[in-house]
Every structure is written in structure tokens, then in C-alpha cells.
Amino acid sequence: MTVLPEWPAGTVAVLSTGAGAPHAIPVSTAIRRGDTQLAFALALRRESLVRLREDPRCAVVLLAAGLAITVHGRAVVERELERIAVVRVDVESIQDHQSPRFEIDAGVAWHWTSEEAQSGDAETRAAVSQP
């Protein structure tokens, strides 16, 4: 696989960083920005952001209906806003974990617990969508 597939908005990804012991966190804002680029937001206080600045190598796992991949690449902090950093990953390779022996039926089901959080998410996704 050499091109990023599409995935539904809100798909929970798992970002793994190095710069020390492996560190993995869920990310709900991952978007496809083309065949070889994805982006997401991280809160400015996140340990993952500190690690990516020290060592930009990362892996992003995406699991959704019909999709099971790990993206390997290098992260670039494009810009910092009031409470988030917009992070772009330039894809170096994509591992496709699909197999004829199983299918992924669905990703993680989740929802916002307040209108304020939902509104903030819409603002964050708009920021991440713009290079």
C-alpha cells in the first residue's frame, strides 16, 4: 500500500512516539490530507508533542470498518494555536494489516459529553484541515 486510504471523520487513531520508551495515545482528530500526508491536533500540554519535537519519527494506527493500517512517518508541528498544535505526518510507509482471515467491522465508538466539547472539536478539525 503506497497511498493513504480514506477513513471516517472521528476515527480514533493511536499515535506512537519514541524519544524514550515507546509512548502511545489515542487521537480523535486524524484526517487524510492527500495520498501521503495526514494531520491531527495535539493539546499543547501533551507529552507526545514534546517527544515529536525531539524525535519526529512516529507511527499512527488507524482501525475502522474495513480498515486496519499502521502509518510510519515523520511529524512536523505546522503551527501552534491557543490550546493545540497542528501536527502533520509525512508518510514514509504504510502497513496494511487486512487479511482474508478476518474483517474489521467497526472502529472505536465514542461521543462528546457536552456541546462545548463538540463545538471545540469542530474548531479543531477546521484548523487541522488547513495546511
Coordinates of N, CA, C and O in Angstrom, one line a residue:
M1 N 0.9 -1.2 0.0 CA 0.0 0.0 0.0 C 0.9 1.2 0.0 O 1.8 1.4 0.9
T2 N 0.7 2.1 -1.0 CA 1.5 3.3 -1.1 C 0.7 4.6 -0.9 O 1.3 5.7 -0.9
V3 N -0.6 4.5 -0.9 CA -1.5 5.6 -0.8 C -2.4 5.5 0.4 O -2.9 4.4 0.7
L4 N -2.5 6.6 1.2 CA -3.4 6.5 2.3 C -4.9 6.3 1.9 O -5.3 7.0 1.0
P5 N -5.6 5.3 2.5 CA -7.0 5.2 2.2 C -7.8 6.3 2.9 O -7.3 7.0 3.7
E6 N -9.1 6.3 2.6 CA -10.0 7.2 3.3 C -10.4 6.5 4.6 O -10.4 5.3 4.7
W7 N -10.8 7.4 5.6 CA -11.4 6.8 6.8 C -12.4 7.8 7.3 O -12.4 9.0 7.0
P8 N -13.4 7.4 8.1 CA -14.5 8.3 8.5 C -14.0 9.3 9.5 O -13.0 9.0 10.3
A9 N -14.6 10.5 9.5 CA -14.2 11.5 10.5 C -14.5 11.0 11.9 O -15.5 10.3 12.1
G10 N -13.6 11.3 12.8 CA -13.8 10.9 14.2 C -13.2 9.5 14.5 O -13.3 9.0 15.6
T11 N -12.6 8.9 13.4 CA -11.9 7.6 13.7 C -10.8 7.8 14.7 O -10.0 8.7 14.6
V12 N -10.8 6.9 15.7 CA -9.8 7.0 16.7 C -8.5 6.3 16.2 O -8.6 5.2 15.8
A13 N -7.5 7.1 16.2 CA -6.2 6.6 15.8 C -5.3 6.4 17.0 O -5.6 7.0 18.1
V14 N -4.2 5.7 16.9 CA -3.3 5.6 18.0 C -2.0 6.1 17.5 O -1.4 5.5 16.6
L15 N -1.5 7.2 18.2 CA -0.2 7.8 17.8 C 0.9 7.2 18.7 O 0.7 7.2 20.0
S16 N 1.9 6.6 18.1 CA 3.1 6.1 18.9 C 4.3 6.9 18.6 O 4.6 7.2 17.4
T17 N 5.0 7.3 19.7 CA 6.2 8.1 19.6 C 7.3 7.5 20.3 O 7.1 6.6 21.1
G18 N 8.5 7.9 20.0 CA 9.7 7.4 20.7 C 10.3 8.5 21.5 O 9.6 9.0 22.4
A19 N 11.6 8.8 21.3 CA 12.3 9.8 22.1 C 12.2 9.4 23.6 O 11.9 10.1 24.5
G20 N 12.6 8.1 23.8 CA 12.5 7.5 25.1 C 11.7 6.2 25.0 O 11.6 5.6 23.9
A21 N 11.2 5.7 26.1 CA 10.4 4.5 26.0 C 9.2 4.7 25.1 O 8.7 5.8 25.0
P22 N 8.7 3.7 24.3 CA 7.6 3.9 23.5 C 6.4 4.5 24.2 O 6.2 4.2 25.4
H23 N 5.7 5.4 23.5 CA 4.6 6.1 24.2 C 3.4 6.2 23.2 O 3.6 6.6 22.0
A24 N 2.3 5.7 23.5 CA 1.1 5.7 22.6 C -0.1 6.3 23.3 O -0.4 6.2 24.4
I25 N -0.8 7.1 22.4 CA -2.0 7.8 22.9 C -3.1 7.7 21.8 O -2.8 7.7 20.6
P26 N -4.4 7.7 22.2 CA -5.4 7.8 21.2 C -5.6 9.3 20.7 O -5.4 10.2 21.5
V27 N -5.9 9.4 19.4 CA -6.1 10.7 18.8 C -7.4 10.6 18.0 O -7.5 9.7 17.2
S28 N -8.3 11.6 18.2 CA -9.6 11.5 17.5 C -9.7 12.5 16.4 O -10.7 12.6 15.7
T29 N -8.6 13.2 16.1 CA -8.7 14.3 15.0 C -7.9 14.0 13.8 O -7.8 14.9 12.9
A30 N -7.5 12.7 13.6 CA -6.7 12.4 12.4 C -7.5 12.6 11.1 O -8.6 12.0 11.0
I31 N -6.9 13.3 10.2 CA -7.5 13.5 8.9 C -6.5 13.2 7.8 O -5.3 13.3 8.0
R32 N -7.1 12.7 6.7 CA -6.2 12.5 5.5 C -6.1 13.8 4.8 O -7.0 14.5 4.5
R33 N -4.8 14.1 4.4 CA -4.6 15.4 3.7 C -4.0 15.1 2.3 O -3.3 15.9 1.7
G34 N -4.2 13.9 1.8 CA -3.7 13.5 0.5 C -3.2 12.1 0.5 O -3.3 11.4 1.6
D35 N -2.6 11.7 -0.6 CA -2.1 10.3 -0.7 C -1.0 10.0 0.3 O -0.9 8.8 0.7
T36 N -0.2 10.9 0.7 CA 0.9 10.6 1.6 C 1.1 11.6 2.8 O 2.2 11.8 3.2
Q37 N 0.0 12.1 3.2 CA 0.0 13.0 4.3 C -1.2 12.9 5.2 O -2.3 12.8 4.7
L38 N -1.0 12.9 6.5 CA -2.2 13.0 7.4 C -1.9 14.1 8.4 O -0.7 14.5 8.6
A39 N -2.9 14.5 9.2 CA -2.7 15.6 10.2 C -3.6 15.3 11.3 O -4.6 14.7 11.2
F40 N -3.3 15.9 12.5 CA -4.1 15.8 13.7 C -3.7 16.9 14.6 O -2.7 17.6 14.4
A41 N -4.5 17.1 15.7 CA -4.2 18.1 16.7 C -3.8 17.4 18.0 O -4.2 16.3 18.3
L42 N -2.8 18.0 18.7 CA -2.4 17.6 20.0 C -2.5 18.8 20.9 O -2.1 19.9 20.6
A43 N -3.0 18.6 22.1 CA -3.1 19.6 23.1 C -1.6 20.0 23.4 O -0.7 19.2 23.4
L44 N -1.4 21.3 23.6 CA 0.0 21.8 23.8 C 0.6 21.2 25.0 O 1.9 21.1 25.1
R45 N -0.1 20.6 26.0 CA 0.4 20.1 27.2 C 0.8 18.6 27.0 O 1.4 18.0 27.9
R46 N 0.6 18.0 25.9 CA 0.8 16.6 25.6 C 2.3 16.2 25.6 O 3.1 16.8 25.0
E47 N 2.6 15.1 26.3 CA 3.9 14.5 26.3 C 4.3 14.1 24.9 O 5.5 14.2 24.4
S48 N 3.3 13.6 24.1 CA 3.6 13.2 22.7 C 4.2 14.4 21.9 O 5.0 14.2 21.0
L49 N 3.7 15.6 22.1 CA 4.2 16.8 21.4 C 5.6 17.0 21.7 O 6.4 17.3 20.8
V50 N 6.0 16.9 23.0 CA 7.4 17.1 23.4 C 8.3 16.0 22.7 O 9.3 16.3 22.2
R51 N 7.8 14.8 22.7 CA 8.6 13.7 22.1 C 8.7 13.9 20.6 O 9.8 13.7 20.0
L52 N 7.7 14.3 19.9 CA 7.8 14.5 18.4 C 8.7 15.7 18.1 O 9.4 15.6 17.0
R53 N 8.8 16.6 18.9 CA 9.8 17.7 18.7 C 11.2 17.2 18.8 O 12.1 17.7 18.2
E54 N 11.4 16.3 19.8 CA 12.7 15.7 20.0 C 13.1 14.7 18.9 O 14.2 14.6 18.4
D55 N 12.1 13.9 18.5 CA 12.3 12.8 17.5 C 11.0 12.7 16.7 O 10.0 12.2 17.2
P56 N 11.0 13.2 15.5 CA 9.8 13.2 14.7 C 9.3 11.9 14.2 O 8.2 11.8 13.6
R57 N 10.1 10.8 14.3 CA 9.6 9.5 13.8 C 8.4 9.1 14.7 O 8.4 9.2 15.9
C58 N 7.4 8.6 13.9 CA 6.2 8.1 14.6 C 5.4 7.1 13.8 O 5.8 6.8 12.7
A59 N 4.5 6.5 14.5 CA 3.6 5.5 13.9 C 2.2 5.9 14.3 O 1.9 6.3 15.4
V60 N 1.2 5.8 13.3 CA -0.2 6.1 13.6 C -1.0 4.8 13.1 O -0.9 4.5 11.9
V61 N -1.7 4.2 14.1 CA -2.5 3.1 13.7 C -4.0 3.6 13.5 O -4.5 4.4 14.4
L62 N -4.6 3.2 12.5 CA -6.0 3.5 12.2 C -6.8 2.2 12.0 O -6.4 1.3 11.2
L63 N -7.8 2.1 12.8 CA -8.7 1.0 12.7 C -10.2 1.5 12.6 O -10.7 2.2 13.4
A64 N -10.8 1.1 11.5 CA -12.2 1.5 11.2 C -12.8 0.3 10.4 O -12.1 -0.6 10.0
A65 N -14.1 0.4 10.1 CA -14.7 -0.6 9.3 C -14.0 -0.8 8.0 O -13.8 0.1 7.2
G66 N -13.5 -2.0 7.8 CA -12.7 -2.3 6.6 C -11.3 -1.8 6.5 O -10.7 -1.8 5.4
L67 N -10.8 -1.3 7.6 CA -9.5 -0.6 7.6 C -8.7 -1.0 8.8 O -9.2 -0.9 9.9
A68 N -7.4 -1.4 8.5 CA -6.5 -1.7 9.6 C -5.1 -1.5 9.1 O -4.5 -2.3 8.3
I69 N -4.6 -0.3 9.4 CA -3.2 0.1 8.9 C -2.4 0.7 9.9 O -2.9 1.3 10.9
T70 N -1.1 0.7 9.7 CA -0.1 1.5 10.5 C 0.6 2.3 9.6 O 1.2 1.8 8.6
V71 N 0.6 3.6 9.8 CA 1.3 4.6 9.0 C 2.6 4.9 9.7 O 2.6 5.3 10.9
H72 N 3.8 4.8 9.0 CA 5.0 5.2 9.6 C 5.5 6.5 8.9 O 5.3 6.6 7.7
G73 N 6.0 7.5 9.7 CA 6.4 8.7 9.0 C 7.1 9.6 10.0 O 7.5 9.2 11.1
R74 N 7.2 10.9 9.6 CA 7.9 11.9 10.3 C 6.9 13.0 10.6 O 6.2 13.5 9.6
A75 N 6.8 13.5 11.8 CA 5.8 14.5 12.2 C 6.5 15.9 12.1 O 7.7 16.0 12.5
V76 N 5.7 16.8 11.7 CA 6.1 18.2 11.7 C 5.0 19.1 12.4 O 3.8 18.9 12.1
V77 N 5.4 19.9 13.4 CA 4.5 20.7 14.0 C 4.3 21.9 13.1 O 5.2 22.7 12.9
E78 N 3.1 22.0 12.4 CA 2.9 23.1 11.5 C 2.7 24.4 12.1 O 3.2 25.5 11.7
R79 N 1.9 24.4 13.2 CA 1.6 25.7 13.9 C 1.0 25.4 15.3 O 0.4 24.3 15.5
E80 N 1.1 26.4 16.1 CA 0.5 26.3 17.4 C -0.6 27.3 17.5 O -0.4 28.5 17.1
L81 N -1.7 26.9 18.0 CA -2.9 27.8 18.2 C -3.0 28.0 19.8 O -2.1 27.7 20.5
E82 N -4.1 28.5 20.2 CA -4.3 28.9 21.6 C -4.1 27.7 22.5 O -3.4 27.8 23.5
R83 N -4.7 26.5 22.1 CA -4.6 25.4 23.0 C -4.1 24.1 22.4 O -3.9 23.1 23.0
I84 N -3.9 24.1 21.0 CA -3.5 22.9 20.3 C -2.3 23.2 19.4 O -2.1 24.4 19.0
A85 N -1.6 22.2 19.0 CA -0.7 22.2 17.9 C -1.2 21.4 16.8 O -1.8 20.3 17.0
V86 N -1.1 21.9 15.6 CA -1.5 21.1 14.4 C -0.2 20.4 13.9 O 0.8 21.0 13.7
V87 N -0.3 19.1 13.9 CA 0.8 18.2 13.5 C 0.5 17.5 12.2 O -0.6 16.9 12.0
R88 N 1.5 17.6 11.3 CA 1.4 16.9 10.0 C 2.3 15.7 10.0 O 3.4 15.8 10.6
V89 N 1.9 14.6 9.5 CA 2.8 13.4 9.3 C 3.0 13.2 7.9 O 2.0 13.0 7.1
D90 N 4.3 13.2 7.5 CA 4.6 12.9 6.1 C 4.9 11.4 6.1 O 5.8 10.9 6.7
V91 N 4.1 10.7 5.3 CA 4.1 9.2 5.3 C 5.3 8.7 4.6 O 5.6 9.1 3.4
E92 N 6.0 7.8 5.2 CA 7.2 7.1 4.6 C 6.8 5.7 4.2 O 7.3 5.2 3.2
S93 N 5.9 5.0 5.0 CA 5.4 3.7 4.6 C 4.1 3.4 5.3 O 3.7 4.1 6.2
I94 N 3.3 2.5 4.7 CA 2.0 2.1 5.2 C 2.0 0.6 5.3 O 2.2 -0.1 4.3
Q95 N 1.7 0.1 6.5 CA 1.5 -1.3 6.6 C 0.0 -1.6 6.6 O -0.8 -1.0 7.3
D96 N -0.4 -2.5 5.7 CA -1.8 -2.9 5.6 C -2.0 -4.2 6.3 O -1.4 -5.2 6.0
H97 N -2.8 -4.2 7.4 CA -3.0 -5.3 8.2 C -4.2 -6.1 7.9 O -4.5 -7.1 8.6
Q98 N -4.8 -5.8 6.7 CA -6.0 -6.6 6.3 C -5.6 -8.0 6.0 O -4.5 -8.3 5.6
S99 N -6.5 -8.9 6.2 CA -6.3 -10.3 5.9 C -7.5 -10.9 5.4 O -8.6 -10.6 5.9
P100 N -7.5 -11.9 4.5 CA -8.7 -12.6 4.1 C -9.3 -13.5 5.3 O -10.4 -13.9 5.2
R101 N -8.5 -13.6 6.4 CA -9.0 -14.4 7.5 C -9.9 -13.6 8.5 O -10.5 -14.2 9.4
F102 N -9.9 -12.3 8.4 CA -10.8 -11.5 9.3 C -11.1 -10.2 8.7 O -10.5 -9.8 7.7
E103 N -12.1 -9.5 9.2 CA -12.5 -8.2 8.8 C -12.7 -7.3 10.0 O -13.2 -7.8 11.0
I104 N -12.4 -6.0 9.9 CA -12.7 -5.1 10.9 C -14.1 -4.6 10.7 O -14.4 -4.0 9.6
D105 N -15.0 -4.8 11.6 CA -16.4 -4.4 11.5 C -16.6 -2.9 11.8 O -17.5 -2.3 11.3
A106 N -15.9 -2.4 12.8 CA -16.1 -1.1 13.3 C -14.9 -0.6 14.0 O -14.1 -1.4 14.5
G107 N -14.8 0.7 14.1 CA -13.7 1.3 15.0 C -14.3 1.5 16.4 O -15.3 1.0 16.8
V108 N -13.6 2.3 17.1 CA -14.0 2.7 18.5 C -15.2 3.6 18.4 O -15.2 4.6 17.7
A109 N -16.2 3.3 19.2 CA -17.4 4.1 19.3 C -17.2 5.1 20.4 O -16.9 4.7 21.6
W110 N -17.4 6.4 20.2 CA -17.3 7.4 21.2 C -18.1 8.6 20.9 O -18.6 8.7 19.8
H111 N -18.3 9.5 21.9 CA -19.1 10.7 21.6 C -18.6 11.8 22.6 O -18.0 11.5 23.7
W112 N -18.9 13.0 22.3 CA -18.6 14.1 23.2 C -19.7 14.2 24.2 O -20.8 13.8 24.0
T113 N -19.3 14.6 25.4 CA -20.2 14.6 26.6 C -20.8 16.0 26.8 O -21.6 16.2 27.8
S114 N -20.5 17.0 26.0 CA -21.0 18.3 26.2 C -21.0 19.1 24.8 O -20.3 18.7 23.9
E115 N -21.9 20.0 24.7 CA -22.0 20.8 23.5 C -20.7 21.7 23.3 O -20.2 21.9 22.2
E116 N -20.1 22.1 24.4 CA -18.9 22.9 24.4 C -17.8 22.0 23.8 O -17.0 22.5 22.9
A117 N -17.7 20.8 24.2 CA -16.6 19.9 23.7 C -16.8 19.6 22.2 O -15.9 19.6 21.4
Q118 N -18.1 19.4 21.8 CA -18.4 19.2 20.4 C -18.1 20.4 19.6 O -17.5 20.3 18.5
S119 N -18.4 21.6 20.1 CA -18.0 22.8 19.3 C -16.5 23.0 19.2 O -16.0 23.3 18.2
G120 N -15.8 22.7 20.3 CA -14.4 22.8 20.3 C -13.8 21.8 19.2 O -12.8 22.1 18.6
D121 N -14.4 20.6 19.1 CA -13.9 19.6 18.2 C -14.1 20.2 16.8 O -13.2 20.0 15.9
A122 N -15.2 20.8 16.5 CA -15.4 21.3 15.1 C -14.3 22.4 14.8 O -13.8 22.4 13.7
E123 N -14.0 23.2 15.7 CA -13.0 24.2 15.5 C -11.6 23.6 15.3 O -10.8 24.0 14.4
T124 N -11.3 22.6 16.1 CA -10.1 21.8 16.0 C -9.9 21.2 14.6 O -8.9 21.3 13.9
R125 N -11.0 20.5 14.1 CA -11.0 19.8 12.8 C -10.8 20.9 11.7 O -10.1 20.6 10.7
A126 N -11.4 22.0 11.8 CA -11.2 23.1 10.8 C -9.7 23.5 10.8 O -9.2 23.7 9.7
A127 N -9.1 23.7 11.9 CA -7.7 24.0 12.0 C -6.8 23.0 11.4 O -5.9 23.3 10.6
V128 N -7.1 21.7 11.7 CA -6.3 20.6 11.2 C -6.4 20.5 9.7 O -5.5 20.1 9.0
S129 N -7.6 20.8 9.2 CA -7.8 20.6 7.7 C -7.0 21.6 6.9 O -6.8 21.3 5.7
Q130 N -6.6 22.7 7.4 CA -5.9 23.7 6.7 C -4.4 23.6 6.9 O -3.9 23.6 8.0
P131 N -3.7 23.3 5.8 CA -2.2 23.2 5.9 C -1.6 24.5 6.3 O -2.1 25.6 6.1

